The first five atom37 places (N, CA, C, CB, O) and aatype in JSON, in Angstrom:
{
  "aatype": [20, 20, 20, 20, 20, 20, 20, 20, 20, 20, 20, 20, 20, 20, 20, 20, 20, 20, 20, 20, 20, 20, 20, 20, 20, 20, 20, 20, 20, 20, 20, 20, 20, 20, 20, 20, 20, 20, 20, 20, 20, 20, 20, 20, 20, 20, 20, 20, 20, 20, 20, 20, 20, 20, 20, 20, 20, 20, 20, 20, 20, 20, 20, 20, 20, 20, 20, 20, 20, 20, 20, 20, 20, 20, 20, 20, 20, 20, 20, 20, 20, 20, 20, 20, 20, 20, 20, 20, 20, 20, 20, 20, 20, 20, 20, 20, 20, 20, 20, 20],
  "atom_mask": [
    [1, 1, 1, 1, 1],
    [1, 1, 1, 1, 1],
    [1, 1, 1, 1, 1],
    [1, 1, 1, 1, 1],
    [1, 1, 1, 1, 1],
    [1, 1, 1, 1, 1],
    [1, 1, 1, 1, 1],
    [1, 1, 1, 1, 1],
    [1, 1, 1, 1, 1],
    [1, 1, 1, 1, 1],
    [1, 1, 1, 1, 1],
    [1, 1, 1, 1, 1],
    [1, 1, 1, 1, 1],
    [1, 1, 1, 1, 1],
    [1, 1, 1, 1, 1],
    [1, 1, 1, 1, 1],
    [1, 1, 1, 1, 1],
    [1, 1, 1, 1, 1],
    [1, 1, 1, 1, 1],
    [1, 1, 1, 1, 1],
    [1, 1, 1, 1, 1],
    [1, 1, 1, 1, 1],
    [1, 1, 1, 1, 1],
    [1, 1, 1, 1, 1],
    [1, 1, 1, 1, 1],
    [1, 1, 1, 1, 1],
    [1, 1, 1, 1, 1],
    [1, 1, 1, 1, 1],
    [1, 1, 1, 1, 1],
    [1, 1, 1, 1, 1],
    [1, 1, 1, 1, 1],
    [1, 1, 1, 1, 1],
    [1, 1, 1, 1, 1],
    [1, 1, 1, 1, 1],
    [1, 1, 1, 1, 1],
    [1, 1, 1, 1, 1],
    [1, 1, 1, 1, 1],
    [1, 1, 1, 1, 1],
    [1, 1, 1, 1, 1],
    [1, 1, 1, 1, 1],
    [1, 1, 1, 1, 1],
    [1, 1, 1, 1, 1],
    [1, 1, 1, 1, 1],
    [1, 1, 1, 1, 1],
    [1, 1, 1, 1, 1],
    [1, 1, 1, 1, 1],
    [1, 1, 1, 1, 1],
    [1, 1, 1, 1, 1],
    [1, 1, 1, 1, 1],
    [1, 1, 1, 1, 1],
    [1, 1, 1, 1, 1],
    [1, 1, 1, 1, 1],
    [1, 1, 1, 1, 1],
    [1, 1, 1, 1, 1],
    [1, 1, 1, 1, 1],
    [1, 1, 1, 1, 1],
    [1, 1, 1, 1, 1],
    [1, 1, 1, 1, 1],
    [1, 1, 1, 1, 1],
    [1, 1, 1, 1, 1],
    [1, 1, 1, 1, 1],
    [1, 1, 1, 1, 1],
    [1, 1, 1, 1, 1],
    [1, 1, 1, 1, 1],
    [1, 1, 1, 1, 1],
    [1, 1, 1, 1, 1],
    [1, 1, 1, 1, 1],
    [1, 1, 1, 1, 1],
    [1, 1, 1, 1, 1],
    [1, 1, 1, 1, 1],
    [1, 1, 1, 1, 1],
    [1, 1, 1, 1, 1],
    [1, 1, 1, 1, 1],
    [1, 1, 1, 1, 1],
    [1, 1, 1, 1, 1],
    [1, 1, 1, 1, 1],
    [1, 1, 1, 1, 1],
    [1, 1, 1, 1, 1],
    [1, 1, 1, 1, 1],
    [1, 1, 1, 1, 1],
    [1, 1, 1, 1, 1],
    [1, 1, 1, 1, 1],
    [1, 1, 1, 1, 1],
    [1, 1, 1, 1, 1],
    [1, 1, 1, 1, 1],
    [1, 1, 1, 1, 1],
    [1, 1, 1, 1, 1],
    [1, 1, 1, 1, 1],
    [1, 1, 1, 1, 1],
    [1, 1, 1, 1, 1],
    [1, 1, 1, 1, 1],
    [1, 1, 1, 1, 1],
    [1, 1, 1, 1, 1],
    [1, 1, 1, 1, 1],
    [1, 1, 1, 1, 1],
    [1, 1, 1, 1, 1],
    [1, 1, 1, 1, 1],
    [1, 1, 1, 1, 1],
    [1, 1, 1, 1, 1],
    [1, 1, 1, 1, 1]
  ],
  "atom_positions": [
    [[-7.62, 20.44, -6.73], [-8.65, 20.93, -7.63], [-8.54, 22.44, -7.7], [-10.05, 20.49, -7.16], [-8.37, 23.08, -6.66]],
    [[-8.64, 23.13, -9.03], [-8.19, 24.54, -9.03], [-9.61, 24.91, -9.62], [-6.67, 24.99, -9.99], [-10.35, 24.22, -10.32]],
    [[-9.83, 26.51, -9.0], [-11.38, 26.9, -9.86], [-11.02, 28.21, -10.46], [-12.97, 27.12, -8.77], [-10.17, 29.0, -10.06]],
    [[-11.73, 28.32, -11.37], [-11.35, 30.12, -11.59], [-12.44, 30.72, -11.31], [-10.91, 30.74, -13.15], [-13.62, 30.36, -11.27]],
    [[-11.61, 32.21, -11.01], [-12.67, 33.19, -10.2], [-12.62, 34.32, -11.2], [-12.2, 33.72, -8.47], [-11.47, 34.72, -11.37]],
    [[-13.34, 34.82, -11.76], [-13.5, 35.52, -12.71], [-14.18, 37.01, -12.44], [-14.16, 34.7, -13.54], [-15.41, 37.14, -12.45]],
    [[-13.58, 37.77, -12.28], [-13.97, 39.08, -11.8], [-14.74, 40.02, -13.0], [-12.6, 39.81, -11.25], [-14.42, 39.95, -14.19]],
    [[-15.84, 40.96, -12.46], [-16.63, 41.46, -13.68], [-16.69, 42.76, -12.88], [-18.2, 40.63, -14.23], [-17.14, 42.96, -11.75]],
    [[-16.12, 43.56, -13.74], [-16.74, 45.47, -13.35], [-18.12, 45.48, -14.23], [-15.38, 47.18, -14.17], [-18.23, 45.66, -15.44]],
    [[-19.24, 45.2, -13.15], [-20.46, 45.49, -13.87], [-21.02, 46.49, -15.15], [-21.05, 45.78, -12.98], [-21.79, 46.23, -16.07]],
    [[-20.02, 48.27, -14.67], [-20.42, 49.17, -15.17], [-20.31, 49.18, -16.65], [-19.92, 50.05, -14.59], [-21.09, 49.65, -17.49]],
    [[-18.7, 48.3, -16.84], [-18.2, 48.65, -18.24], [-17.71, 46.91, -18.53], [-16.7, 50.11, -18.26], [-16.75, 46.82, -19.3]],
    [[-18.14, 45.88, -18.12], [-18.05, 44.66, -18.26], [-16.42, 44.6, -18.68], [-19.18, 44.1, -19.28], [-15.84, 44.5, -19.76]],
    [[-16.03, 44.72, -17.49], [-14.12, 44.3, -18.02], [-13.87, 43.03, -16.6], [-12.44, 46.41, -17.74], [-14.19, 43.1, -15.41]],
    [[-13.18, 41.98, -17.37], [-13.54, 41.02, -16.25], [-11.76, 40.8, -16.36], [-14.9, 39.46, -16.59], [-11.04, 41.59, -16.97]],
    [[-11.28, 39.61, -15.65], [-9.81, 38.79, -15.45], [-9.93, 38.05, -14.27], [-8.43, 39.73, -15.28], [-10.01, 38.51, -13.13]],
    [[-9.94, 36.84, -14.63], [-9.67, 35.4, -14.0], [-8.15, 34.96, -13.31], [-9.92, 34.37, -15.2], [-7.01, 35.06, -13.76]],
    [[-8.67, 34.46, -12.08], [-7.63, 34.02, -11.58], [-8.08, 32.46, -11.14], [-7.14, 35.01, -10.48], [-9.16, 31.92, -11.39]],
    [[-7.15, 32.01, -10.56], [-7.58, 30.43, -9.99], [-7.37, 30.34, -8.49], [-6.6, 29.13, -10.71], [-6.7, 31.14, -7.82]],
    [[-7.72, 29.75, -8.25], [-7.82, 29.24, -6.9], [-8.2, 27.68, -6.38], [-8.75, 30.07, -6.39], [-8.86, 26.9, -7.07]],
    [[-7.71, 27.39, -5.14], [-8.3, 26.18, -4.71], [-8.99, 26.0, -3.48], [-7.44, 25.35, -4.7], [-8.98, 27.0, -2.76]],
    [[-9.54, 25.06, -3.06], [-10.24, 24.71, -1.98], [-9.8, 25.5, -0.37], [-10.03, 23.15, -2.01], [-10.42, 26.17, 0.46]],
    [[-8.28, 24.94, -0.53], [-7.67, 25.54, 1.03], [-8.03, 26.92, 0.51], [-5.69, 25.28, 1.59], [-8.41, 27.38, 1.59]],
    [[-8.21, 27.97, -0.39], [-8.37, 29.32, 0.01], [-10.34, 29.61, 0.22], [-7.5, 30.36, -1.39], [-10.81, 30.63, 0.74]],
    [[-10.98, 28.71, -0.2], [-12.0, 28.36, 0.1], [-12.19, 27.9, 2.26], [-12.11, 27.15, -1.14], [-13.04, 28.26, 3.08]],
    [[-11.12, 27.14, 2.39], [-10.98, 26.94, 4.09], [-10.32, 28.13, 4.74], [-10.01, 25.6, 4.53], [-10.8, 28.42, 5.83]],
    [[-9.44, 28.81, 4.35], [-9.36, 29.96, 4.59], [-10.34, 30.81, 4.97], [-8.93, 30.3, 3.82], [-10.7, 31.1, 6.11]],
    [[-10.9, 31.36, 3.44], [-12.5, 31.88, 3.91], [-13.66, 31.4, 5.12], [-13.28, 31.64, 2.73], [-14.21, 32.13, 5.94]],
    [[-13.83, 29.79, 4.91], [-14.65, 29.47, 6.15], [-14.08, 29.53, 7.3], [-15.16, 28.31, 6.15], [-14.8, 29.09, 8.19]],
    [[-12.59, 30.08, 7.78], [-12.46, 30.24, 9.01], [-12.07, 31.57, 9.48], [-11.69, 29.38, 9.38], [-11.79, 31.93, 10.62]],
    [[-12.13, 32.32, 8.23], [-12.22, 33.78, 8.75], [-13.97, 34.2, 8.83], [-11.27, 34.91, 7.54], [-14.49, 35.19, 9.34]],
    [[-14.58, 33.09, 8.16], [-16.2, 34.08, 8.16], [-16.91, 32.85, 9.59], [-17.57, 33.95, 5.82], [-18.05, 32.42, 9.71]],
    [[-15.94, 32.65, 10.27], [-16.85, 31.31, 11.26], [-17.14, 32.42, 12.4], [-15.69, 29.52, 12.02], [-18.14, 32.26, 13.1]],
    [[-16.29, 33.59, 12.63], [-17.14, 34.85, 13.86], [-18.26, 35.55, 12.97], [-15.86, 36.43, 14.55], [-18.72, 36.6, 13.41]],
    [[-18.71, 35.06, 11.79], [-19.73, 36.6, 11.43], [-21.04, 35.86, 12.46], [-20.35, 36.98, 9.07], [-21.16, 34.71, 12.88]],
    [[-21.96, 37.15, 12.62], [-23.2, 36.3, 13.31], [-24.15, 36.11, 12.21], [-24.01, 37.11, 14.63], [-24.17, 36.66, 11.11]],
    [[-25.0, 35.17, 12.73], [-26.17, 34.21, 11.85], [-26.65, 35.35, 11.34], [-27.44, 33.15, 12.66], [-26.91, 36.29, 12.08]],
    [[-26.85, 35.41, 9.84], [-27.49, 36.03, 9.07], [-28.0, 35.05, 7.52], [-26.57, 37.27, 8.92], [-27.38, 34.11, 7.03]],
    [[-28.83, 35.43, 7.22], [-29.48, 34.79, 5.63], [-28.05, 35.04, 4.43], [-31.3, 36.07, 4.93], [-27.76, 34.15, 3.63]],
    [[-27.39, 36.19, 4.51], [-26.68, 36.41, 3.78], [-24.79, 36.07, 3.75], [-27.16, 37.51, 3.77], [-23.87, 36.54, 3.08]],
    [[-24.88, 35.0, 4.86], [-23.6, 34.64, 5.21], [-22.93, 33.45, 3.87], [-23.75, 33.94, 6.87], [-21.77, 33.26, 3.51]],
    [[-24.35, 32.78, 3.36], [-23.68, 31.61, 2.27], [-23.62, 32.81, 0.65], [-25.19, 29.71, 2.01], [-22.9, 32.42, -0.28]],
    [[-24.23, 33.88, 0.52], [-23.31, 34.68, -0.55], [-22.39, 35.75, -0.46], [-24.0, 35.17, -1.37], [-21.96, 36.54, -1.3]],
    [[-22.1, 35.58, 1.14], [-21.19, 36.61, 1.49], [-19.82, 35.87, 1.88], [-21.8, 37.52, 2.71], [-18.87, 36.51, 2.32]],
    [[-19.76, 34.3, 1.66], [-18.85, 33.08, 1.62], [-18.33, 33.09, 0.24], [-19.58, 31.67, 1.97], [-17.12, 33.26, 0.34]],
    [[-18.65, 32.98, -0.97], [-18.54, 33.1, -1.92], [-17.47, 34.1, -2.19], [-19.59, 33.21, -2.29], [-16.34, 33.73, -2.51]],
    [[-17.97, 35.93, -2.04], [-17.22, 36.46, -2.01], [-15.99, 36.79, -0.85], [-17.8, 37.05, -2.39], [-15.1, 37.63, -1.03]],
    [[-16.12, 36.06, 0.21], [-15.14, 35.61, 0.26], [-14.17, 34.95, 0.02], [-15.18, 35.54, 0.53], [-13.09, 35.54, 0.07]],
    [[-14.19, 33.64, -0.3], [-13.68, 32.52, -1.24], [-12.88, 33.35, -2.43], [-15.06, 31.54, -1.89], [-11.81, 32.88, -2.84]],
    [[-13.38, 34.53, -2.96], [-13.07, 34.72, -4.37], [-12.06, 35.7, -3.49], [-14.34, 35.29, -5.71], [-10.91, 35.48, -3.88]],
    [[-12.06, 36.74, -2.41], [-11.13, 37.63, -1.74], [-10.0, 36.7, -1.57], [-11.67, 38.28, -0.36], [-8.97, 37.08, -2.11]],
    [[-9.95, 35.48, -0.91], [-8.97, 35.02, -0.42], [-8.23, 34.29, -1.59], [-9.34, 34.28, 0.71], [-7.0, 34.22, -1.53]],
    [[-8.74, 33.88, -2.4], [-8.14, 33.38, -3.84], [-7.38, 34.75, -4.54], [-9.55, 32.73, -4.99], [-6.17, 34.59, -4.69]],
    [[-7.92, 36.08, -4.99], [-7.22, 36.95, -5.4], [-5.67, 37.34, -4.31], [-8.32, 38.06, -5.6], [-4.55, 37.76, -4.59]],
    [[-6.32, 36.95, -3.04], [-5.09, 37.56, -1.76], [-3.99, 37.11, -2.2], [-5.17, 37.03, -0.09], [-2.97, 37.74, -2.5]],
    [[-4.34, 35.23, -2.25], [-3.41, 34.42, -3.11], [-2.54, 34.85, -4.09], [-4.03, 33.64, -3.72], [-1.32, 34.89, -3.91]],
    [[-3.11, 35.19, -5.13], [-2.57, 35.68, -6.53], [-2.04, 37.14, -6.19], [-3.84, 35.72, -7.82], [-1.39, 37.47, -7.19]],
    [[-2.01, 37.78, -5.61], [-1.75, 39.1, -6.06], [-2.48, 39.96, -6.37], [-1.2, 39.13, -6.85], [-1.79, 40.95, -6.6]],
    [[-3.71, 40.22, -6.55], [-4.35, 40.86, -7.46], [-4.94, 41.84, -6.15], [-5.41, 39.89, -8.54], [-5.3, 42.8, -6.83]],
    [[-5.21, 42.16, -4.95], [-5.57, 42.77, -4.02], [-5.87, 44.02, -4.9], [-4.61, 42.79, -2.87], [-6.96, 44.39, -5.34]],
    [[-4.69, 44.57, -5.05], [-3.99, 46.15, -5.52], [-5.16, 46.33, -6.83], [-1.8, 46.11, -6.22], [-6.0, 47.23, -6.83]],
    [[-5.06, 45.45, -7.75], [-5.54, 45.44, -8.98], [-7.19, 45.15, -8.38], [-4.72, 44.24, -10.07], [-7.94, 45.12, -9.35]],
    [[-7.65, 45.02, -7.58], [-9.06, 44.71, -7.43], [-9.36, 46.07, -6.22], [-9.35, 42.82, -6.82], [-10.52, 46.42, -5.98]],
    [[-8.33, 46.64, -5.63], [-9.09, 47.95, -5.16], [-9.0, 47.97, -3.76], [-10.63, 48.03, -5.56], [-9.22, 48.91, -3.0]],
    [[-8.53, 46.45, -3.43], [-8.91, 45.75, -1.9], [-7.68, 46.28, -1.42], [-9.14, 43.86, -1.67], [-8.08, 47.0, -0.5]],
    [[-6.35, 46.4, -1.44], [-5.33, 46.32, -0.88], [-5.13, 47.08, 0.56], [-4.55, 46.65, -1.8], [-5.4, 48.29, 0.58]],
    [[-4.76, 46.56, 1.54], [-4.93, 47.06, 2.75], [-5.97, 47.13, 3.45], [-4.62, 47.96, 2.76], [-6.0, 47.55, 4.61]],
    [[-7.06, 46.66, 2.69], [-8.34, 46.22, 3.43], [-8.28, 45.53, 5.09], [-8.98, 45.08, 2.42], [-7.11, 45.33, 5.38]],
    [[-8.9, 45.28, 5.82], [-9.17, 44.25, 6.72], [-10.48, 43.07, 6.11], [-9.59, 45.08, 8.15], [-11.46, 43.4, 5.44]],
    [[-10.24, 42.13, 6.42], [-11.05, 40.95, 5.44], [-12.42, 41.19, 5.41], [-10.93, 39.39, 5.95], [-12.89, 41.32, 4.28]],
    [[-13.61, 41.34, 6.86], [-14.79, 41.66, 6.56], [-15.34, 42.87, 5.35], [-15.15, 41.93, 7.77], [-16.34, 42.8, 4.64]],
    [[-14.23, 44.07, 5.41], [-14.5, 45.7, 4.53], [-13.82, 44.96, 2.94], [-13.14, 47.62, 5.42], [-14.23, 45.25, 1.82]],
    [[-12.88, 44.14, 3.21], [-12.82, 43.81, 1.78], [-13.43, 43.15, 0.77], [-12.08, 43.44, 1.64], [-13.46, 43.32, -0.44]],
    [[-14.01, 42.21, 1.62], [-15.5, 40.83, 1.16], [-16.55, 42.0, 0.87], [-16.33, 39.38, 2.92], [-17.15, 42.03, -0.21]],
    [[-16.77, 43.04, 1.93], [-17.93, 43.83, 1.0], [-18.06, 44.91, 0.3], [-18.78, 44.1, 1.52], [-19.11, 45.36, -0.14]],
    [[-16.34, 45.63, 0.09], [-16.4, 46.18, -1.29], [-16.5, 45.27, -2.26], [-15.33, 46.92, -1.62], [-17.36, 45.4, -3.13]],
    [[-15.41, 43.91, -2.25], [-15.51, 43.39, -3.49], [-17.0, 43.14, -4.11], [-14.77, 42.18, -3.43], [-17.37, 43.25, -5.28]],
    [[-17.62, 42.83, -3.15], [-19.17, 42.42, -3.77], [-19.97, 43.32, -4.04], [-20.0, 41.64, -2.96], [-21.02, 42.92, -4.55]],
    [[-19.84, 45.14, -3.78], [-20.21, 46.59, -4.22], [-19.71, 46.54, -5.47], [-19.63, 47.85, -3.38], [-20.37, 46.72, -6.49]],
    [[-18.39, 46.26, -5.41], [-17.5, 46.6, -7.52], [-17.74, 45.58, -8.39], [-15.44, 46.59, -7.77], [-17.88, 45.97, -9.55]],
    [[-17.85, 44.18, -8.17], [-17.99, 43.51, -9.01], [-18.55, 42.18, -9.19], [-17.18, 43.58, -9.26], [-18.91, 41.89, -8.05]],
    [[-18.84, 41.19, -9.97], [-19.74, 40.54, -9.96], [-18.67, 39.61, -10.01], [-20.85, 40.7, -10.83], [-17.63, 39.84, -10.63]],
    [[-18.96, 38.09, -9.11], [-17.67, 37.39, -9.72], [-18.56, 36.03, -9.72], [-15.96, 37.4, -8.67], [-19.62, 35.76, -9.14]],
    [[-17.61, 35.16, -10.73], [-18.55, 33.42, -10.94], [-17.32, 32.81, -10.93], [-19.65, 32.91, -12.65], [-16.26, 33.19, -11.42]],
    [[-17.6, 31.76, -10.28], [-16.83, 30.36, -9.32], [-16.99, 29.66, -10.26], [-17.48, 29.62, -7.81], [-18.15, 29.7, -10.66]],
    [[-16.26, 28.92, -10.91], [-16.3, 28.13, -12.28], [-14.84, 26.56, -11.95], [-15.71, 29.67, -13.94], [-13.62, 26.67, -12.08]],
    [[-15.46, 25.6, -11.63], [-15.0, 24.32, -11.52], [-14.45, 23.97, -12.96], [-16.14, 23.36, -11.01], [-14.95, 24.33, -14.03]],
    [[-13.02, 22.99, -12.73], [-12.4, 22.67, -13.53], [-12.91, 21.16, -14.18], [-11.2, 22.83, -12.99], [-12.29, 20.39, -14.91]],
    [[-14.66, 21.0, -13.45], [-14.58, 19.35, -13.8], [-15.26, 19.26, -15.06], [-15.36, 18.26, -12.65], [-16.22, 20.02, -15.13]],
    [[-15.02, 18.48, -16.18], [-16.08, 18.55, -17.11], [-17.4, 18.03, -17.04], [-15.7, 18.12, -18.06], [-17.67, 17.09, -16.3]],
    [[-18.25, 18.59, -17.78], [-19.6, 18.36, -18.06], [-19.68, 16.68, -17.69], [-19.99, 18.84, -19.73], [-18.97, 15.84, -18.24]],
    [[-20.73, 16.37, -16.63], [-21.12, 14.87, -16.58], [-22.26, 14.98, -17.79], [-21.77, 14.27, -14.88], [-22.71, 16.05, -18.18]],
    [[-22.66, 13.58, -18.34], [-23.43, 12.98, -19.09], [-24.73, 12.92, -18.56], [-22.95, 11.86, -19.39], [-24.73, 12.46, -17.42]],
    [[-25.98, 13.27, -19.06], [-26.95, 13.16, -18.31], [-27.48, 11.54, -17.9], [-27.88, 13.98, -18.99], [-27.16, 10.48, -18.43]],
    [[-28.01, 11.68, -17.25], [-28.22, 10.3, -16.55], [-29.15, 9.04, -17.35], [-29.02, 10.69, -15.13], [-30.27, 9.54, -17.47]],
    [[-29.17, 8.26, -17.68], [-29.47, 7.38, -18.98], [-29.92, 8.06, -19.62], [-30.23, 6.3, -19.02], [-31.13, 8.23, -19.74]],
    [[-28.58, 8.94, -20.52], [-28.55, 8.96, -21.61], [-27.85, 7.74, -21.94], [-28.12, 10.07, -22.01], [-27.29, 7.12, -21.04]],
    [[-27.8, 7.2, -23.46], [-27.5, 6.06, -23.79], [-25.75, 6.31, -24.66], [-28.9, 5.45, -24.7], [-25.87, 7.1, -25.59]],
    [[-24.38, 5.82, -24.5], [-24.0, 6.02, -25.34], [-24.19, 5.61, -26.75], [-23.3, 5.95, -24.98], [-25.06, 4.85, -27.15]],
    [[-22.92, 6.43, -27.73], [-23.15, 6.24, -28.58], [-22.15, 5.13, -29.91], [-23.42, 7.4, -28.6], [-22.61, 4.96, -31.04]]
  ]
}
């Protein structure tokens, strides 16, 4: 299953999508399994997820991160830009609705 991660420079709305899959999603949960308990660990997973998917692709350099260490890079990326996790599955049908 592939998702795209879609990167947004808030200031001047310039975005570029990449894809990713799950294992860079397990990736992320086993580099963020030492952070300590905090409220902000399930949207600070996210941008992880989206770090380790760009690591994937290449795009480090092009996102600002390059040479980072993973915790300083998860929280610039989430200082520069806004990013949305977007699944490849289509729209389900709402639930009895009737076809047609």
């Amino acid at each position: 299953m592939k998702y795209a991660f879609v990167f947004t420079k808030p200031e001047d709305g310039t975005s570029f999508e990449i894809e990713g899959g799950r294992s860079a999603l397990w990736e992320a949960q086993e580099n963020a399994a030492g952070w300590p308990d905090r409220v902000t660990n399930q949207n600070r997973l996210d941008f992880a997820w989206a770090y380790v998917a760009a690591k994937r692709a290449g795009k480090l350099k092009e996102l600002g991160l390059d040479g980072m260490e993973f915790d300083e890079a998860v929280e610039a990326l989430a200082d520069t830009y806004d990013v949305l996790i977007k699944d490849n599955k289509p729209d389900a049908p709402l639930a009895g609705a009737r076809p047609e």
